[in-house]
JSON list of C-alpha atoms in Angstrom, two decimals:
[
{"chain": "D", "resi": 1, "resn": "UNK", "atom": "CA", "xyz": [-17.58, 16.97, -22.52]},
{"chain": "D", "resi": 2, "resn": "UNK", "atom": "CA", "xyz": [-14.74, 14.71, -21.42]},
{"chain": "D", "resi": 3, "resn": "UNK", "atom": "CA", "xyz": [-14.11, 13.35, -17.93]},
{"chain": "D", "resi": 4, "resn": "UNK", "atom": "CA", "xyz": [-11.74, 16.14, -16.85]},
{"chain": "D", "resi": 5, "resn": "UNK", "atom": "CA", "xyz": [-14.07, 18.95, -18.03]},
{"chain": "D", "resi": 6, "resn": "UNK", "atom": "CA", "xyz": [-17.00, 17.29, -16.28]},
{"chain": "D", "resi": 7, "resn": "UNK", "atom": "CA", "xyz": [-15.11, 17.10, -12.99]},
{"chain": "D", "resi": 8, "resn": "UNK", "atom": "CA", "xyz": [-13.84, 20.68, -13.28]},
{"chain": "D", "resi": 9, "resn": "UNK", "atom": "CA", "xyz": [-17.31, 22.08, -13.96]},
{"chain": "D", "resi": 10, "resn": "UNK", "atom": "CA", "xyz": [-18.81, 19.90, -11.25]},
{"chain": "D", "resi": 11, "resn": "UNK", "atom": "CA", "xyz": [-16.24, 21.12, -8.76]},
{"chain": "D", "resi": 12, "resn": "UNK", "atom": "CA", "xyz": [-17.28, 24.68, -9.59]},
{"chain": "D", "resi": 13, "resn": "UNK", "atom": "CA", "xyz": [-20.79, 23.95, -8.36]},
{"chain": "D", "resi": 14, "resn": "UNK", "atom": "CA", "xyz": [-19.45, 22.48, -5.15]},
{"chain": "D", "resi": 15, "resn": "UNK", "atom": "CA", "xyz": [-17.16, 25.48, -4.68]},
{"chain": "D", "resi": 16, "resn": "UNK", "atom": "CA", "xyz": [-20.06, 27.88, -5.05]},
{"chain": "D", "resi": 17, "resn": "UNK", "atom": "CA", "xyz": [-22.02, 25.99, -2.43]},
{"chain": "D", "resi": 18, "resn": "UNK", "atom": "CA", "xyz": [-18.97, 25.94, -0.18]},
{"chain": "D", "resi": 19, "resn": "UNK", "atom": "CA", "xyz": [-18.55, 29.71, -0.40]},
{"chain": "D", "resi": 20, "resn": "UNK", "atom": "CA", "xyz": [-22.17, 30.11, 0.59]},
{"chain": "D", "resi": 21, "resn": "UNK", "atom": "CA", "xyz": [-21.57, 27.91, 3.62]},
{"chain": "D", "resi": 22, "resn": "UNK", "atom": "CA", "xyz": [-18.46, 29.83, 4.74]},
{"chain": "D", "resi": 23, "resn": "UNK", "atom": "CA", "xyz": [-20.41, 32.74, 6.23]},
{"chain": "D", "resi": 24, "resn": "UNK", "atom": "CA", "xyz": [-19.71, 34.87, 9.28]},
{"chain": "D", "resi": 25, "resn": "UNK", "atom": "CA", "xyz": [-19.77, 31.76, 11.47]},
{"chain": "D", "resi": 26, "resn": "UNK", "atom": "CA", "xyz": [-16.50, 30.69, 9.86]},
{"chain": "D", "resi": 27, "resn": "UNK", "atom": "CA", "xyz": [-15.45, 27.70, 7.68]},
{"chain": "D", "resi": 28, "resn": "UNK", "atom": "CA", "xyz": [-16.44, 25.17, 10.36]},
{"chain": "D", "resi": 29, "resn": "UNK", "atom": "CA", "xyz": [-20.05, 25.63, 9.28]},
{"chain": "D", "resi": 30, "resn": "UNK", "atom": "CA", "xyz": [-19.08, 24.08, 5.92]},
{"chain": "D", "resi": 31, "resn": "UNK", "atom": "CA", "xyz": [-17.86, 20.80, 7.46]},
{"chain": "D", "resi": 32, "resn": "UNK", "atom": "CA", "xyz": [-20.98, 18.82, 6.64]},
{"chain": "D", "resi": 33, "resn": "UNK", "atom": "CA", "xyz": [-21.04, 20.15, 3.09]},
{"chain": "D", "resi": 34, "resn": "UNK", "atom": "CA", "xyz": [-17.40, 19.21, 2.57]},
{"chain": "D", "resi": 35, "resn": "UNK", "atom": "CA", "xyz": [-18.01, 15.65, 3.74]},
{"chain": "D", "resi": 36, "resn": "UNK", "atom": "CA", "xyz": [-21.11, 15.42, 1.55]},
{"chain": "D", "resi": 37, "resn": "UNK", "atom": "CA", "xyz": [-19.21, 16.74, -1.49]},
{"chain": "D", "resi": 38, "resn": "UNK", "atom": "CA", "xyz": [-16.36, 14.30, -0.88]},
{"chain": "D", "resi": 39, "resn": "UNK", "atom": "CA", "xyz": [-18.74, 11.34, -0.79]},
{"chain": "D", "resi": 40, "resn": "UNK", "atom": "CA", "xyz": [-20.52, 12.48, -3.95]},
{"chain": "D", "resi": 41, "resn": "UNK", "atom": "CA", "xyz": [-17.25, 13.15, -5.77]},
{"chain": "D", "resi": 42, "resn": "UNK", "atom": "CA", "xyz": [-16.04, 9.63, -4.97]},
{"chain": "D", "resi": 43, "resn": "UNK", "atom": "CA", "xyz": [-19.24, 8.10, -6.36]},
{"chain": "D", "resi": 44, "resn": "UNK", "atom": "CA", "xyz": [-18.98, 10.18, -9.55]},
{"chain": "D", "resi": 45, "resn": "UNK", "atom": "CA", "xyz": [-15.28, 9.50, -10.09]},
{"chain": "D", "resi": 46, "resn": "UNK", "atom": "CA", "xyz": [-15.66, 5.75, -9.64]},
{"chain": "D", "resi": 47, "resn": "UNK", "atom": "CA", "xyz": [-18.53, 5.73, -12.15]},
{"chain": "D", "resi": 48, "resn": "UNK", "atom": "CA", "xyz": [-16.53, 7.78, -14.64]},
{"chain": "D", "resi": 49, "resn": "UNK", "atom": "CA", "xyz": [-13.42, 5.61, -14.31]},
{"chain": "D", "resi": 50, "resn": "UNK", "atom": "CA", "xyz": [-12.61, 4.10, -17.71]},
{"chain": "D", "resi": 51, "resn": "UNK", "atom": "CA", "xyz": [-11.37, 0.59, -16.99]},
{"chain": "D", "resi": 52, "resn": "UNK", "atom": "CA", "xyz": [-10.07, -0.03, -20.51]},
{"chain": "D", "resi": 53, "resn": "UNK", "atom": "CA", "xyz": [-8.64, 3.43, -21.15]},
{"chain": "D", "resi": 54, "resn": "UNK", "atom": "CA", "xyz": [-4.84, 3.30, -21.40]},
{"chain": "D", "resi": 55, "resn": "UNK", "atom": "CA", "xyz": [-2.39, 6.12, -20.76]},
{"chain": "D", "resi": 56, "resn": "UNK", "atom": "CA", "xyz": [-0.48, 6.92, -23.97]},
{"chain": "D", "resi": 57, "resn": "UNK", "atom": "CA", "xyz": [2.72, 8.97, -24.14]},
{"chain": "D", "resi": 58, "resn": "UNK", "atom": "CA", "xyz": [2.63, 11.79, -26.68]},
{"chain": "D", "resi": 59, "resn": "UNK", "atom": "CA", "xyz": [4.73, 11.20, -29.79]},
{"chain": "D", "resi": 60, "resn": "UNK", "atom": "CA", "xyz": [8.15, 12.80, -29.50]},
{"chain": "D", "resi": 61, "resn": "UNK", "atom": "CA", "xyz": [8.05, 13.06, -25.70]},
{"chain": "D", "resi": 62, "resn": "UNK", "atom": "CA", "xyz": [11.40, 12.59, -23.96]},
{"chain": "D", "resi": 63, "resn": "UNK", "atom": "CA", "xyz": [11.93, 10.50, -20.84]},
{"chain": "D", "resi": 64, "resn": "UNK", "atom": "CA", "xyz": [12.65, 12.48, -17.68]},
{"chain": "D", "resi": 65, "resn": "UNK", "atom": "CA", "xyz": [15.41, 10.08, -16.64]},
{"chain": "D", "resi": 66, "resn": "UNK", "atom": "CA", "xyz": [17.37, 11.27, -13.61]},
{"chain": "D", "resi": 67, "resn": "UNK", "atom": "CA", "xyz": [15.48, 14.58, -13.71]},
{"chain": "D", "resi": 68, "resn": "UNK", "atom": "CA", "xyz": [12.42, 12.90, -12.19]},
{"chain": "D", "resi": 69, "resn": "UNK", "atom": "CA", "xyz": [11.93, 14.62, -8.82]},
{"chain": "D", "resi": 70, "resn": "UNK", "atom": "CA", "xyz": [12.26, 12.55, -5.66]},
{"chain": "D", "resi": 71, "resn": "UNK", "atom": "CA", "xyz": [9.71, 12.90, -2.85]},
{"chain": "D", "resi": 72, "resn": "UNK", "atom": "CA", "xyz": [9.55, 11.33, 0.61]},
{"chain": "D", "resi": 73, "resn": "UNK", "atom": "CA", "xyz": [8.37, 12.46, 4.04]},
{"chain": "D", "resi": 74, "resn": "UNK", "atom": "CA", "xyz": [11.26, 11.17, 6.17]},
{"chain": "D", "resi": 75, "resn": "UNK", "atom": "CA", "xyz": [14.08, 13.65, 7.00]},
{"chain": "D", "resi": 76, "resn": "UNK", "atom": "CA", "xyz": [16.36, 11.87, 4.49]},
{"chain": "D", "resi": 77, "resn": "UNK", "atom": "CA", "xyz": [16.01, 9.34, 1.68]},
{"chain": "D", "resi": 78, "resn": "UNK", "atom": "CA", "xyz": [14.50, 6.16, 3.18]},
{"chain": "D", "resi": 79, "resn": "UNK", "atom": "CA", "xyz": [16.78, 3.14, 2.81]},
{"chain": "D", "resi": 80, "resn": "UNK", "atom": "CA", "xyz": [15.88, -0.35, 4.00]},
{"chain": "D", "resi": 81, "resn": "UNK", "atom": "CA", "xyz": [18.41, -1.41, 6.66]},
{"chain": "D", "resi": 82, "resn": "UNK", "atom": "CA", "xyz": [18.79, -5.20, 6.49]},
{"chain": "D", "resi": 83, "resn": "UNK", "atom": "CA", "xyz": [21.03, -5.29, 9.56]},
{"chain": "D", "resi": 84, "resn": "UNK", "atom": "CA", "xyz": [18.28, -3.74, 11.68]},
{"chain": "D", "resi": 85, "resn": "UNK", "atom": "CA", "xyz": [15.11, -5.03, 9.98]},
{"chain": "D", "resi": 86, "resn": "UNK", "atom": "CA", "xyz": [16.11, -8.24, 8.27]},
{"chain": "D", "resi": 87, "resn": "UNK", "atom": "CA", "xyz": [15.57, -8.96, 4.61]},
{"chain": "D", "resi": 88, "resn": "UNK", "atom": "CA", "xyz": [12.99, -6.79, 2.92]},
{"chain": "D", "resi": 89, "resn": "UNK", "atom": "CA", "xyz": [9.74, -8.51, 1.94]},
{"chain": "D", "resi": 90, "resn": "UNK", "atom": "CA", "xyz": [6.37, -7.32, 0.71]},
{"chain": "D", "resi": 91, "resn": "UNK", "atom": "CA", "xyz": [3.42, -8.60, 2.74]},
{"chain": "D", "resi": 92, "resn": "UNK", "atom": "CA", "xyz": [0.14, -8.99, 0.81]},
{"chain": "D", "resi": 93, "resn": "UNK", "atom": "CA", "xyz": [-2.79, -9.67, 3.13]},
{"chain": "D", "resi": 94, "resn": "UNK", "atom": "CA", "xyz": [-6.30, -8.68, 4.18]},
{"chain": "D", "resi": 95, "resn": "UNK", "atom": "CA", "xyz": [-9.34, -10.06, 2.37]},
{"chain": "D", "resi": 96, "resn": "UNK", "atom": "CA", "xyz": [-7.39, -12.74, 0.51]},
{"chain": "D", "resi": 97, "resn": "UNK", "atom": "CA", "xyz": [-7.39, -16.53, 0.42]},
{"chain": "D", "resi": 98, "resn": "UNK", "atom": "CA", "xyz": [-3.61, -16.87, 0.17]},
{"chain": "D", "resi": 99, "resn": "UNK", "atom": "CA", "xyz": [-1.67, -14.18, 2.09]},
{"chain": "D", "resi": 100, "resn": "UNK", "atom": "CA", "xyz": [1.99, -14.05, 1.09]},
{"chain": "D", "resi": 101, "resn": "UNK", "atom": "CA", "xyz": [5.33, -12.42, 1.86]},
{"chain": "D", "resi": 102, "resn": "UNK", "atom": "CA", "xyz": [7.43, -11.81, -1.23]},
{"chain": "D", "resi": 103, "resn": "UNK", "atom": "CA", "xyz": [11.12, -10.94, -1.33]},
{"chain": "D", "resi": 104, "resn": "UNK", "atom": "CA", "xyz": [12.47, -8.85, -4.17]},
{"chain": "D", "resi": 105, "resn": "UNK", "atom": "CA", "xyz": [13.69, -12.07, -5.80]},
{"chain": "D", "resi": 106, "resn": "UNK", "atom": "CA", "xyz": [10.17, -13.53, -5.50]},
{"chain": "D", "resi": 107, "resn": "UNK", "atom": "CA", "xyz": [8.68, -10.48, -7.19]},
{"chain": "D", "resi": 108, "resn": "UNK", "atom": "CA", "xyz": [11.15, -10.74, -10.05]},
{"chain": "D", "resi": 109, "resn": "UNK", "atom": "CA", "xyz": [10.09, -14.36, -10.70]},
{"chain": "D", "resi": 110, "resn": "UNK", "atom": "CA", "xyz": [6.47, -13.32, -11.27]},
{"chain": "D", "resi": 111, "resn": "UNK", "atom": "CA", "xyz": [5.16, -12.19, -14.68]},
{"chain": "D", "resi": 112, "resn": "UNK", "atom": "CA", "xyz": [6.74, -8.87, -15.62]},
{"chain": "D", "resi": 113, "resn": "UNK", "atom": "CA", "xyz": [5.77, -5.83, -17.68]},
{"chain": "D", "resi": 114, "resn": "UNK", "atom": "CA", "xyz": [7.47, -2.55, -18.61]},
{"chain": "D", "resi": 115, "resn": "UNK", "atom": "CA", "xyz": [5.13, 0.41, -19.11]},
{"chain": "D", "resi": 116, "resn": "UNK", "atom": "CA", "xyz": [6.33, 3.68, -20.64]},
{"chain": "D", "resi": 117, "resn": "UNK", "atom": "CA", "xyz": [3.74, 6.10, -19.32]},
{"chain": "D", "resi": 118, "resn": "UNK", "atom": "CA", "xyz": [3.12, 9.60, -18.05]},
{"chain": "D", "resi": 119, "resn": "UNK", "atom": "CA", "xyz": [3.61, 10.57, -14.42]},
{"chain": "D", "resi": 120, "resn": "UNK", "atom": "CA", "xyz": [1.13, 13.25, -13.31]},
{"chain": "D", "resi": 121, "resn": "UNK", "atom": "CA", "xyz": [2.01, 15.34, -10.27]},
{"chain": "D", "resi": 122, "resn": "UNK", "atom": "CA", "xyz": [-0.56, 17.27, -8.23]},
{"chain": "D", "resi": 123, "resn": "UNK", "atom": "CA", "xyz": [1.80, 20.27, -8.55]},
{"chain": "D", "resi": 124, "resn": "UNK", "atom": "CA", "xyz": [0.92, 20.43, -12.25]},
{"chain": "D", "resi": 125, "resn": "UNK", "atom": "CA", "xyz": [3.94, 18.92, -14.01]},
{"chain": "D", "resi": 126, "resn": "UNK", "atom": "CA", "xyz": [4.11, 15.73, -16.07]},
{"chain": "D", "resi": 127, "resn": "UNK", "atom": "CA", "xyz": [7.05, 13.41, -16.75]},
{"chain": "D", "resi": 128, "resn": "UNK", "atom": "CA", "xyz": [7.56, 10.31, -18.91]},
{"chain": "D", "resi": 129, "resn": "UNK", "atom": "CA", "xyz": [9.17, 7.22, -17.40]},
{"chain": "D", "resi": 130, "resn": "UNK", "atom": "CA", "xyz": [9.31, 3.45, -17.96]},
{"chain": "D", "resi": 131, "resn": "UNK", "atom": "CA", "xyz": [8.27, 1.37, -14.95]},
{"chain": "D", "resi": 132, "resn": "UNK", "atom": "CA", "xyz": [9.06, -2.33, -14.73]},
{"chain": "D", "resi": 133, "resn": "UNK", "atom": "CA", "xyz": [7.38, -4.70, -12.32]},
{"chain": "D", "resi": 134, "resn": "UNK", "atom": "CA", "xyz": [4.58, -7.12, -11.57]},
{"chain": "D", "resi": 135, "resn": "UNK", "atom": "CA", "xyz": [1.11, -6.30, -12.91]},
{"chain": "D", "resi": 136, "resn": "UNK", "atom": "CA", "xyz": [-1.11, -5.73, -9.90]},
{"chain": "D", "resi": 137, "resn": "UNK", "atom": "CA", "xyz": [-3.64, -8.14, -11.38]},
{"chain": "D", "resi": 138, "resn": "UNK", "atom": "CA", "xyz": [-1.02, -10.91, -11.09]},
{"chain": "D", "resi": 139, "resn": "UNK", "atom": "CA", "xyz": [-0.57, -10.24, -7.38]},
{"chain": "D", "resi": 140, "resn": "UNK", "atom": "CA", "xyz": [-4.34, -10.24, -6.92]},
{"chain": "D", "resi": 141, "resn": "UNK", "atom": "CA", "xyz": [-4.55, -13.58, -8.71]},
{"chain": "D", "resi": 142, "resn": "UNK", "atom": "CA", "xyz": [-1.72, -15.02, -6.60]},
{"chain": "D", "resi": 143, "resn": "UNK", "atom": "CA", "xyz": [-3.35, -14.12, -3.29]},
{"chain": "D", "resi": 144, "resn": "UNK", "atom": "CA", "xyz": [-6.92, -14.96, -4.42]},
{"chain": "D", "resi": 145, "resn": "UNK", "atom": "CA", "xyz": [-8.64, -11.69, -3.54]},
{"chain": "D", "resi": 146, "resn": "UNK", "atom": "CA", "xyz": [-12.02, -11.95, -1.86]},
{"chain": "D", "resi": 147, "resn": "UNK", "atom": "CA", "xyz": [-14.89, -10.36, -3.86]},
{"chain": "D", "resi": 148, "resn": "UNK", "atom": "CA", "xyz": [-15.74, -8.28, -0.77]},
{"chain": "D", "resi": 149, "resn": "UNK", "atom": "CA", "xyz": [-12.47, -6.36, -1.12]},
{"chain": "D", "resi": 150, "resn": "UNK", "atom": "CA", "xyz": [-13.41, -2.91, -2.45]},
{"chain": "D", "resi": 151, "resn": "UNK", "atom": "CA", "xyz": [-10.26, -1.00, -1.48]},
{"chain": "D", "resi": 152, "resn": "UNK", "atom": "CA", "xyz": [-6.50, -1.55, -1.23]},
{"chain": "D", "resi": 153, "resn": "UNK", "atom": "CA", "xyz": [-4.11, 0.11, 1.21]},
{"chain": "D", "resi": 154, "resn": "UNK", "atom": "CA", "xyz": [-0.48, 0.56, 0.15]},
{"chain": "D", "resi": 155, "resn": "UNK", "atom": "CA", "xyz": [1.80, 0.92, 3.20]},
{"chain": "D", "resi": 156, "resn": "UNK", "atom": "CA", "xyz": [5.38, 2.15, 3.37]},
{"chain": "D", "resi": 157, "resn": "UNK", "atom": "CA", "xyz": [8.51, 2.28, 5.55]},
{"chain": "D", "resi": 158, "resn": "UNK", "atom": "CA", "xyz": [8.82, 5.98, 4.72]},
{"chain": "D", "resi": 159, "resn": "UNK", "atom": "CA", "xyz": [7.71, 7.08, 8.22]},
{"chain": "D", "resi": 160, "resn": "UNK", "atom": "CA", "xyz": [4.60, 4.86, 7.84]},
{"chain": "D", "resi": 161, "resn": "UNK", "atom": "CA", "xyz": [3.35, 6.72, 4.74]},
{"chain": "D", "resi": 162, "resn": "UNK", "atom": "CA", "xyz": [0.34, 5.03, 3.15]},
{"chain": "D", "resi": 163, "resn": "UNK", "atom": "CA", "xyz": [-2.45, 5.69, 0.66]},
{"chain": "D", "resi": 164, "resn": "UNK", "atom": "CA", "xyz": [-5.55, 3.62, -0.05]},
{"chain": "D", "resi": 165, "resn": "UNK", "atom": "CA", "xyz": [-7.09, 3.10, -3.50]},
{"chain": "D", "resi": 166, "resn": "UNK", "atom": "CA", "xyz": [-10.34, 1.84, -4.91]},
{"chain": "D", "resi": 167, "resn": "UNK", "atom": "CA", "xyz": [-10.06, -1.74, -6.15]},
{"chain": "D", "resi": 168, "resn": "UNK", "atom": "CA", "xyz": [-10.97, -0.77, -9.73]},
{"chain": "D", "resi": 169, "resn": "UNK", "atom": "CA", "xyz": [-7.95, 1.53, -10.03]},
{"chain": "D", "resi": 170, "resn": "UNK", "atom": "CA", "xyz": [-5.64, -1.03, -8.47]},
{"chain": "D", "resi": 171, "resn": "UNK", "atom": "CA", "xyz": [-6.76, -3.63, -11.00]},
{"chain": "D", "resi": 172, "resn": "UNK", "atom": "CA", "xyz": [-6.18, -1.36, -14.01]},
{"chain": "D", "resi": 173, "resn": "UNK", "atom": "CA", "xyz": [-3.93, -2.93, -16.66]},
{"chain": "D", "resi": 174, "resn": "UNK", "atom": "CA", "xyz": [-1.23, -0.28, -16.19]},
{"chain": "D", "resi": 175, "resn": "UNK", "atom": "CA", "xyz": [-1.00, -0.59, -12.39]},
{"chain": "D", "resi": 176, "resn": "UNK", "atom": "CA", "xyz": [2.20, -2.35, -11.36]},
{"chain": "D", "resi": 177, "resn": "UNK", "atom": "CA", "xyz": [4.23, -3.09, -8.27]},
{"chain": "D", "resi": 178, "resn": "UNK", "atom": "CA", "xyz": [7.42, -1.64, -9.71]},
{"chain": "D", "resi": 179, "resn": "UNK", "atom": "CA", "xyz": [11.00, -2.58, -8.88]},
{"chain": "D", "resi": 180, "resn": "UNK", "atom": "CA", "xyz": [12.59, -1.12, -12.02]},
{"chain": "D", "resi": 181, "resn": "UNK", "atom": "CA", "xyz": [12.79, 2.36, -13.53]},
{"chain": "D", "resi": 182, "resn": "UNK", "atom": "CA", "xyz": [14.11, 3.17, -17.01]},
{"chain": "D", "resi": 183, "resn": "UNK", "atom": "CA", "xyz": [15.77, -0.21, -17.48]},
{"chain": "D", "resi": 184, "resn": "UNK", "atom": "CA", "xyz": [17.53, -0.24, -14.11]},
{"chain": "D", "resi": 185, "resn": "UNK", "atom": "CA", "xyz": [16.62, -1.49, -10.66]},
{"chain": "D", "resi": 186, "resn": "UNK", "atom": "CA", "xyz": [14.67, 1.06, -8.66]},
{"chain": "D", "resi": 187, "resn": "UNK", "atom": "CA", "xyz": [16.90, 3.26, -6.50]},
{"chain": "D", "resi": 188, "resn": "UNK", "atom": "CA", "xyz": [16.13, 4.58, -2.99]},
{"chain": "D", "resi": 189, "resn": "UNK", "atom": "CA", "xyz": [15.40, 8.09, -4.28]},
{"chain": "D", "resi": 190, "resn": "UNK", "atom": "CA", "xyz": [12.37, 6.77, -6.16]},
{"chain": "D", "resi": 191, "resn": "UNK", "atom": "CA", "xyz": [11.03, 4.13, -3.81]},
{"chain": "D", "resi": 192, "resn": "UNK", "atom": "CA", "xyz": [13.28, 1.04, -3.68]},
{"chain": "D", "resi": 193, "resn": "UNK", "atom": "CA", "xyz": [12.98, -1.86, -3.22]},
{"chain": "D", "resi": 194, "resn": "UNK", "atom": "CA", "xyz": [9.42, -1.61, -4.64]},
{"chain": "D", "resi": 195, "resn": "UNK", "atom": "CA", "xyz": [6.55, 0.82, -5.06]},
{"chain": "D", "resi": 196, "resn": "UNK", "atom": "CA", "xyz": [3.11, 0.91, -6.59]},
{"chain": "D", "resi": 197, "resn": "UNK", "atom": "CA", "xyz": [2.83, 2.84, -9.84]},
{"chain": "D", "resi": 198, "resn": "UNK", "atom": "CA", "xyz": [-0.03, 3.68, -12.19]},
{"chain": "D", "resi": 199, "resn": "UNK", "atom": "CA", "xyz": [-0.51, 6.64, -14.54]},
{"chain": "D", "resi": 200, "resn": "UNK", "atom": "CA", "xyz": [-4.19, 6.73, -13.62]},
{"chain": "D", "resi": 201, "resn": "UNK", "atom": "CA", "xyz": [-3.34, 8.12, -10.16]},
{"chain": "D", "resi": 202, "resn": "UNK", "atom": "CA", "xyz": [-1.64, 11.38, -9.20]},
{"chain": "D", "resi": 203, "resn": "UNK", "atom": "CA", "xyz": [1.90, 11.00, -7.88]},
{"chain": "D", "resi": 204, "resn": "UNK", "atom": "CA", "xyz": [1.07, 11.21, -4.18]},
{"chain": "D", "resi": 205, "resn": "UNK", "atom": "CA", "xyz": [-1.19, 8.16, -4.46]},
{"chain": "D", "resi": 206, "resn": "UNK", "atom": "CA", "xyz": [1.67, 6.02, -5.82]},
{"chain": "D", "resi": 207, "resn": "UNK", "atom": "CA", "xyz": [3.15, 4.84, -2.53]},
{"chain": "D", "resi": 208, "resn": "UNK", "atom": "CA", "xyz": [6.92, 4.29, -2.53]},
{"chain": "D", "resi": 209, "resn": "UNK", "atom": "CA", "xyz": [9.03, 2.08, -0.22]},
{"chain": "D", "resi": 210, "resn": "UNK", "atom": "CA", "xyz": [6.33, -0.59, 0.00]},
{"chain": "D", "resi": 211, "resn": "UNK", "atom": "CA", "xyz": [6.09, -2.99, 2.91]},
{"chain": "D", "resi": 212, "resn": "UNK", "atom": "CA", "xyz": [2.42, -4.02, 2.86]},
{"chain": "D", "resi": 213, "resn": "UNK", "atom": "CA", "xyz": [-0.52, -4.27, 0.49]},
{"chain": "D", "resi": 214, "resn": "UNK", "atom": "CA", "xyz": [-3.79, -4.84, 2.33]},
{"chain": "D", "resi": 215, "resn": "UNK", "atom": "CA", "xyz": [-7.12, -5.65, 0.64]},
{"chain": "D", "resi": 216, "resn": "UNK", "atom": "CA", "xyz": [-10.02, -4.13, 2.60]},
{"chain": "D", "resi": 217, "resn": "UNK", "atom": "CA", "xyz": [-13.82, -3.76, 2.57]},
{"chain": "D", "resi": 218, "resn": "UNK", "atom": "CA", "xyz": [-13.55, 0.00, 3.30]},
{"chain": "D", "resi": 219, "resn": "UNK", "atom": "CA", "xyz": [-11.17, 2.83, 2.42]},
{"chain": "D", "resi": 220, "resn": "UNK", "atom": "CA", "xyz": [-8.39, 3.68, 4.84]},
{"chain": "D", "resi": 221, "resn": "UNK", "atom": "CA", "xyz": [-7.53, 7.28, 4.01]},
{"chain": "D", "resi": 222, "resn": "UNK", "atom": "CA", "xyz": [-3.90, 8.15, 3.45]},
{"chain": "D", "resi": 223, "resn": "UNK", "atom": "CA", "xyz": [-1.03, 10.40, 4.45]},
{"chain": "D", "resi": 224, "resn": "UNK", "atom": "CA", "xyz": [-1.98, 13.27, 2.15]},
{"chain": "D", "resi": 225, "resn": "UNK", "atom": "CA", "xyz": [-5.65, 12.35, 1.84]},
{"chain": "D", "resi": 226, "resn": "UNK", "atom": "CA", "xyz": [-6.05, 12.80, 5.60]},
{"chain": "D", "resi": 227, "resn": "UNK", "atom": "CA", "xyz": [-4.56, 16.30, 5.27]},
{"chain": "D", "resi": 228, "resn": "UNK", "atom": "CA", "xyz": [-7.10, 17.56, 2.75]},
{"chain": "D", "resi": 229, "resn": "UNK", "atom": "CA", "xyz": [-5.79, 16.24, -0.58]},
{"chain": "D", "resi": 230, "resn": "UNK", "atom": "CA", "xyz": [-8.42, 14.53, -2.70]},
{"chain": "D", "resi": 231, "resn": "UNK", "atom": "CA", "xyz": [-8.69, 10.88, -1.69]},
{"chain": "D", "resi": 232, "resn": "UNK", "atom": "CA", "xyz": [-9.45, 9.50, -5.18]},
{"chain": "D", "resi": 233, "resn": "UNK", "atom": "CA", "xyz": [-6.52, 11.32, -6.83]},
{"chain": "D", "resi": 234, "resn": "UNK", "atom": "CA", "xyz": [-7.32, 10.16, -10.37]},
{"chain": "D", "resi": 235, "resn": "UNK", "atom": "CA", "xyz": [-5.82, 11.63, -13.53]}
]
């Protein structure tokens, strides 16, 4: 049984228990069970996470290119306004020994990778794209992350959108702070000036329009996670 099958079958057991809890008193009686299941799912998913497993694009797959859908929560495409906000910079802080603020030019001077990987959407579709940017492990090395940091919060200027991750996922080899897409600089429709990207997380976990990365001892929820989407959001 692989990881996905295990999680699917395990979720069936939780669903059965949940149905039993949703009796004539209404779904509120299932609140404690839901919280319990969420905690247990997080423990299981973190234990099943394969640190060395790499996403591989299927042979013959075509890049989505400009057909990659664009998602944001603001009424229109978020664009950084230098005249109102000053020059964009990414703040990296929290449980670190060397907090920094990095301009786009600063990011481009750091070690760079380009990963051609799959993008997995919670809606069920998959797309292939090439993301260029700084390996997250390089940022972690630069800021000297404290060993007590177990989670990372990725914050955005898209109406304050954010999502937090477990530190293991953030440190995966294919996790990058991306400023390039398909050989070009990232455009506003897909998260410019920079966004986090990793194929090991569903699309909604990959925060666009980054402004802050904060290393934390505890998780910090997220825009969709706080509305009932799975917090872990692994693929």
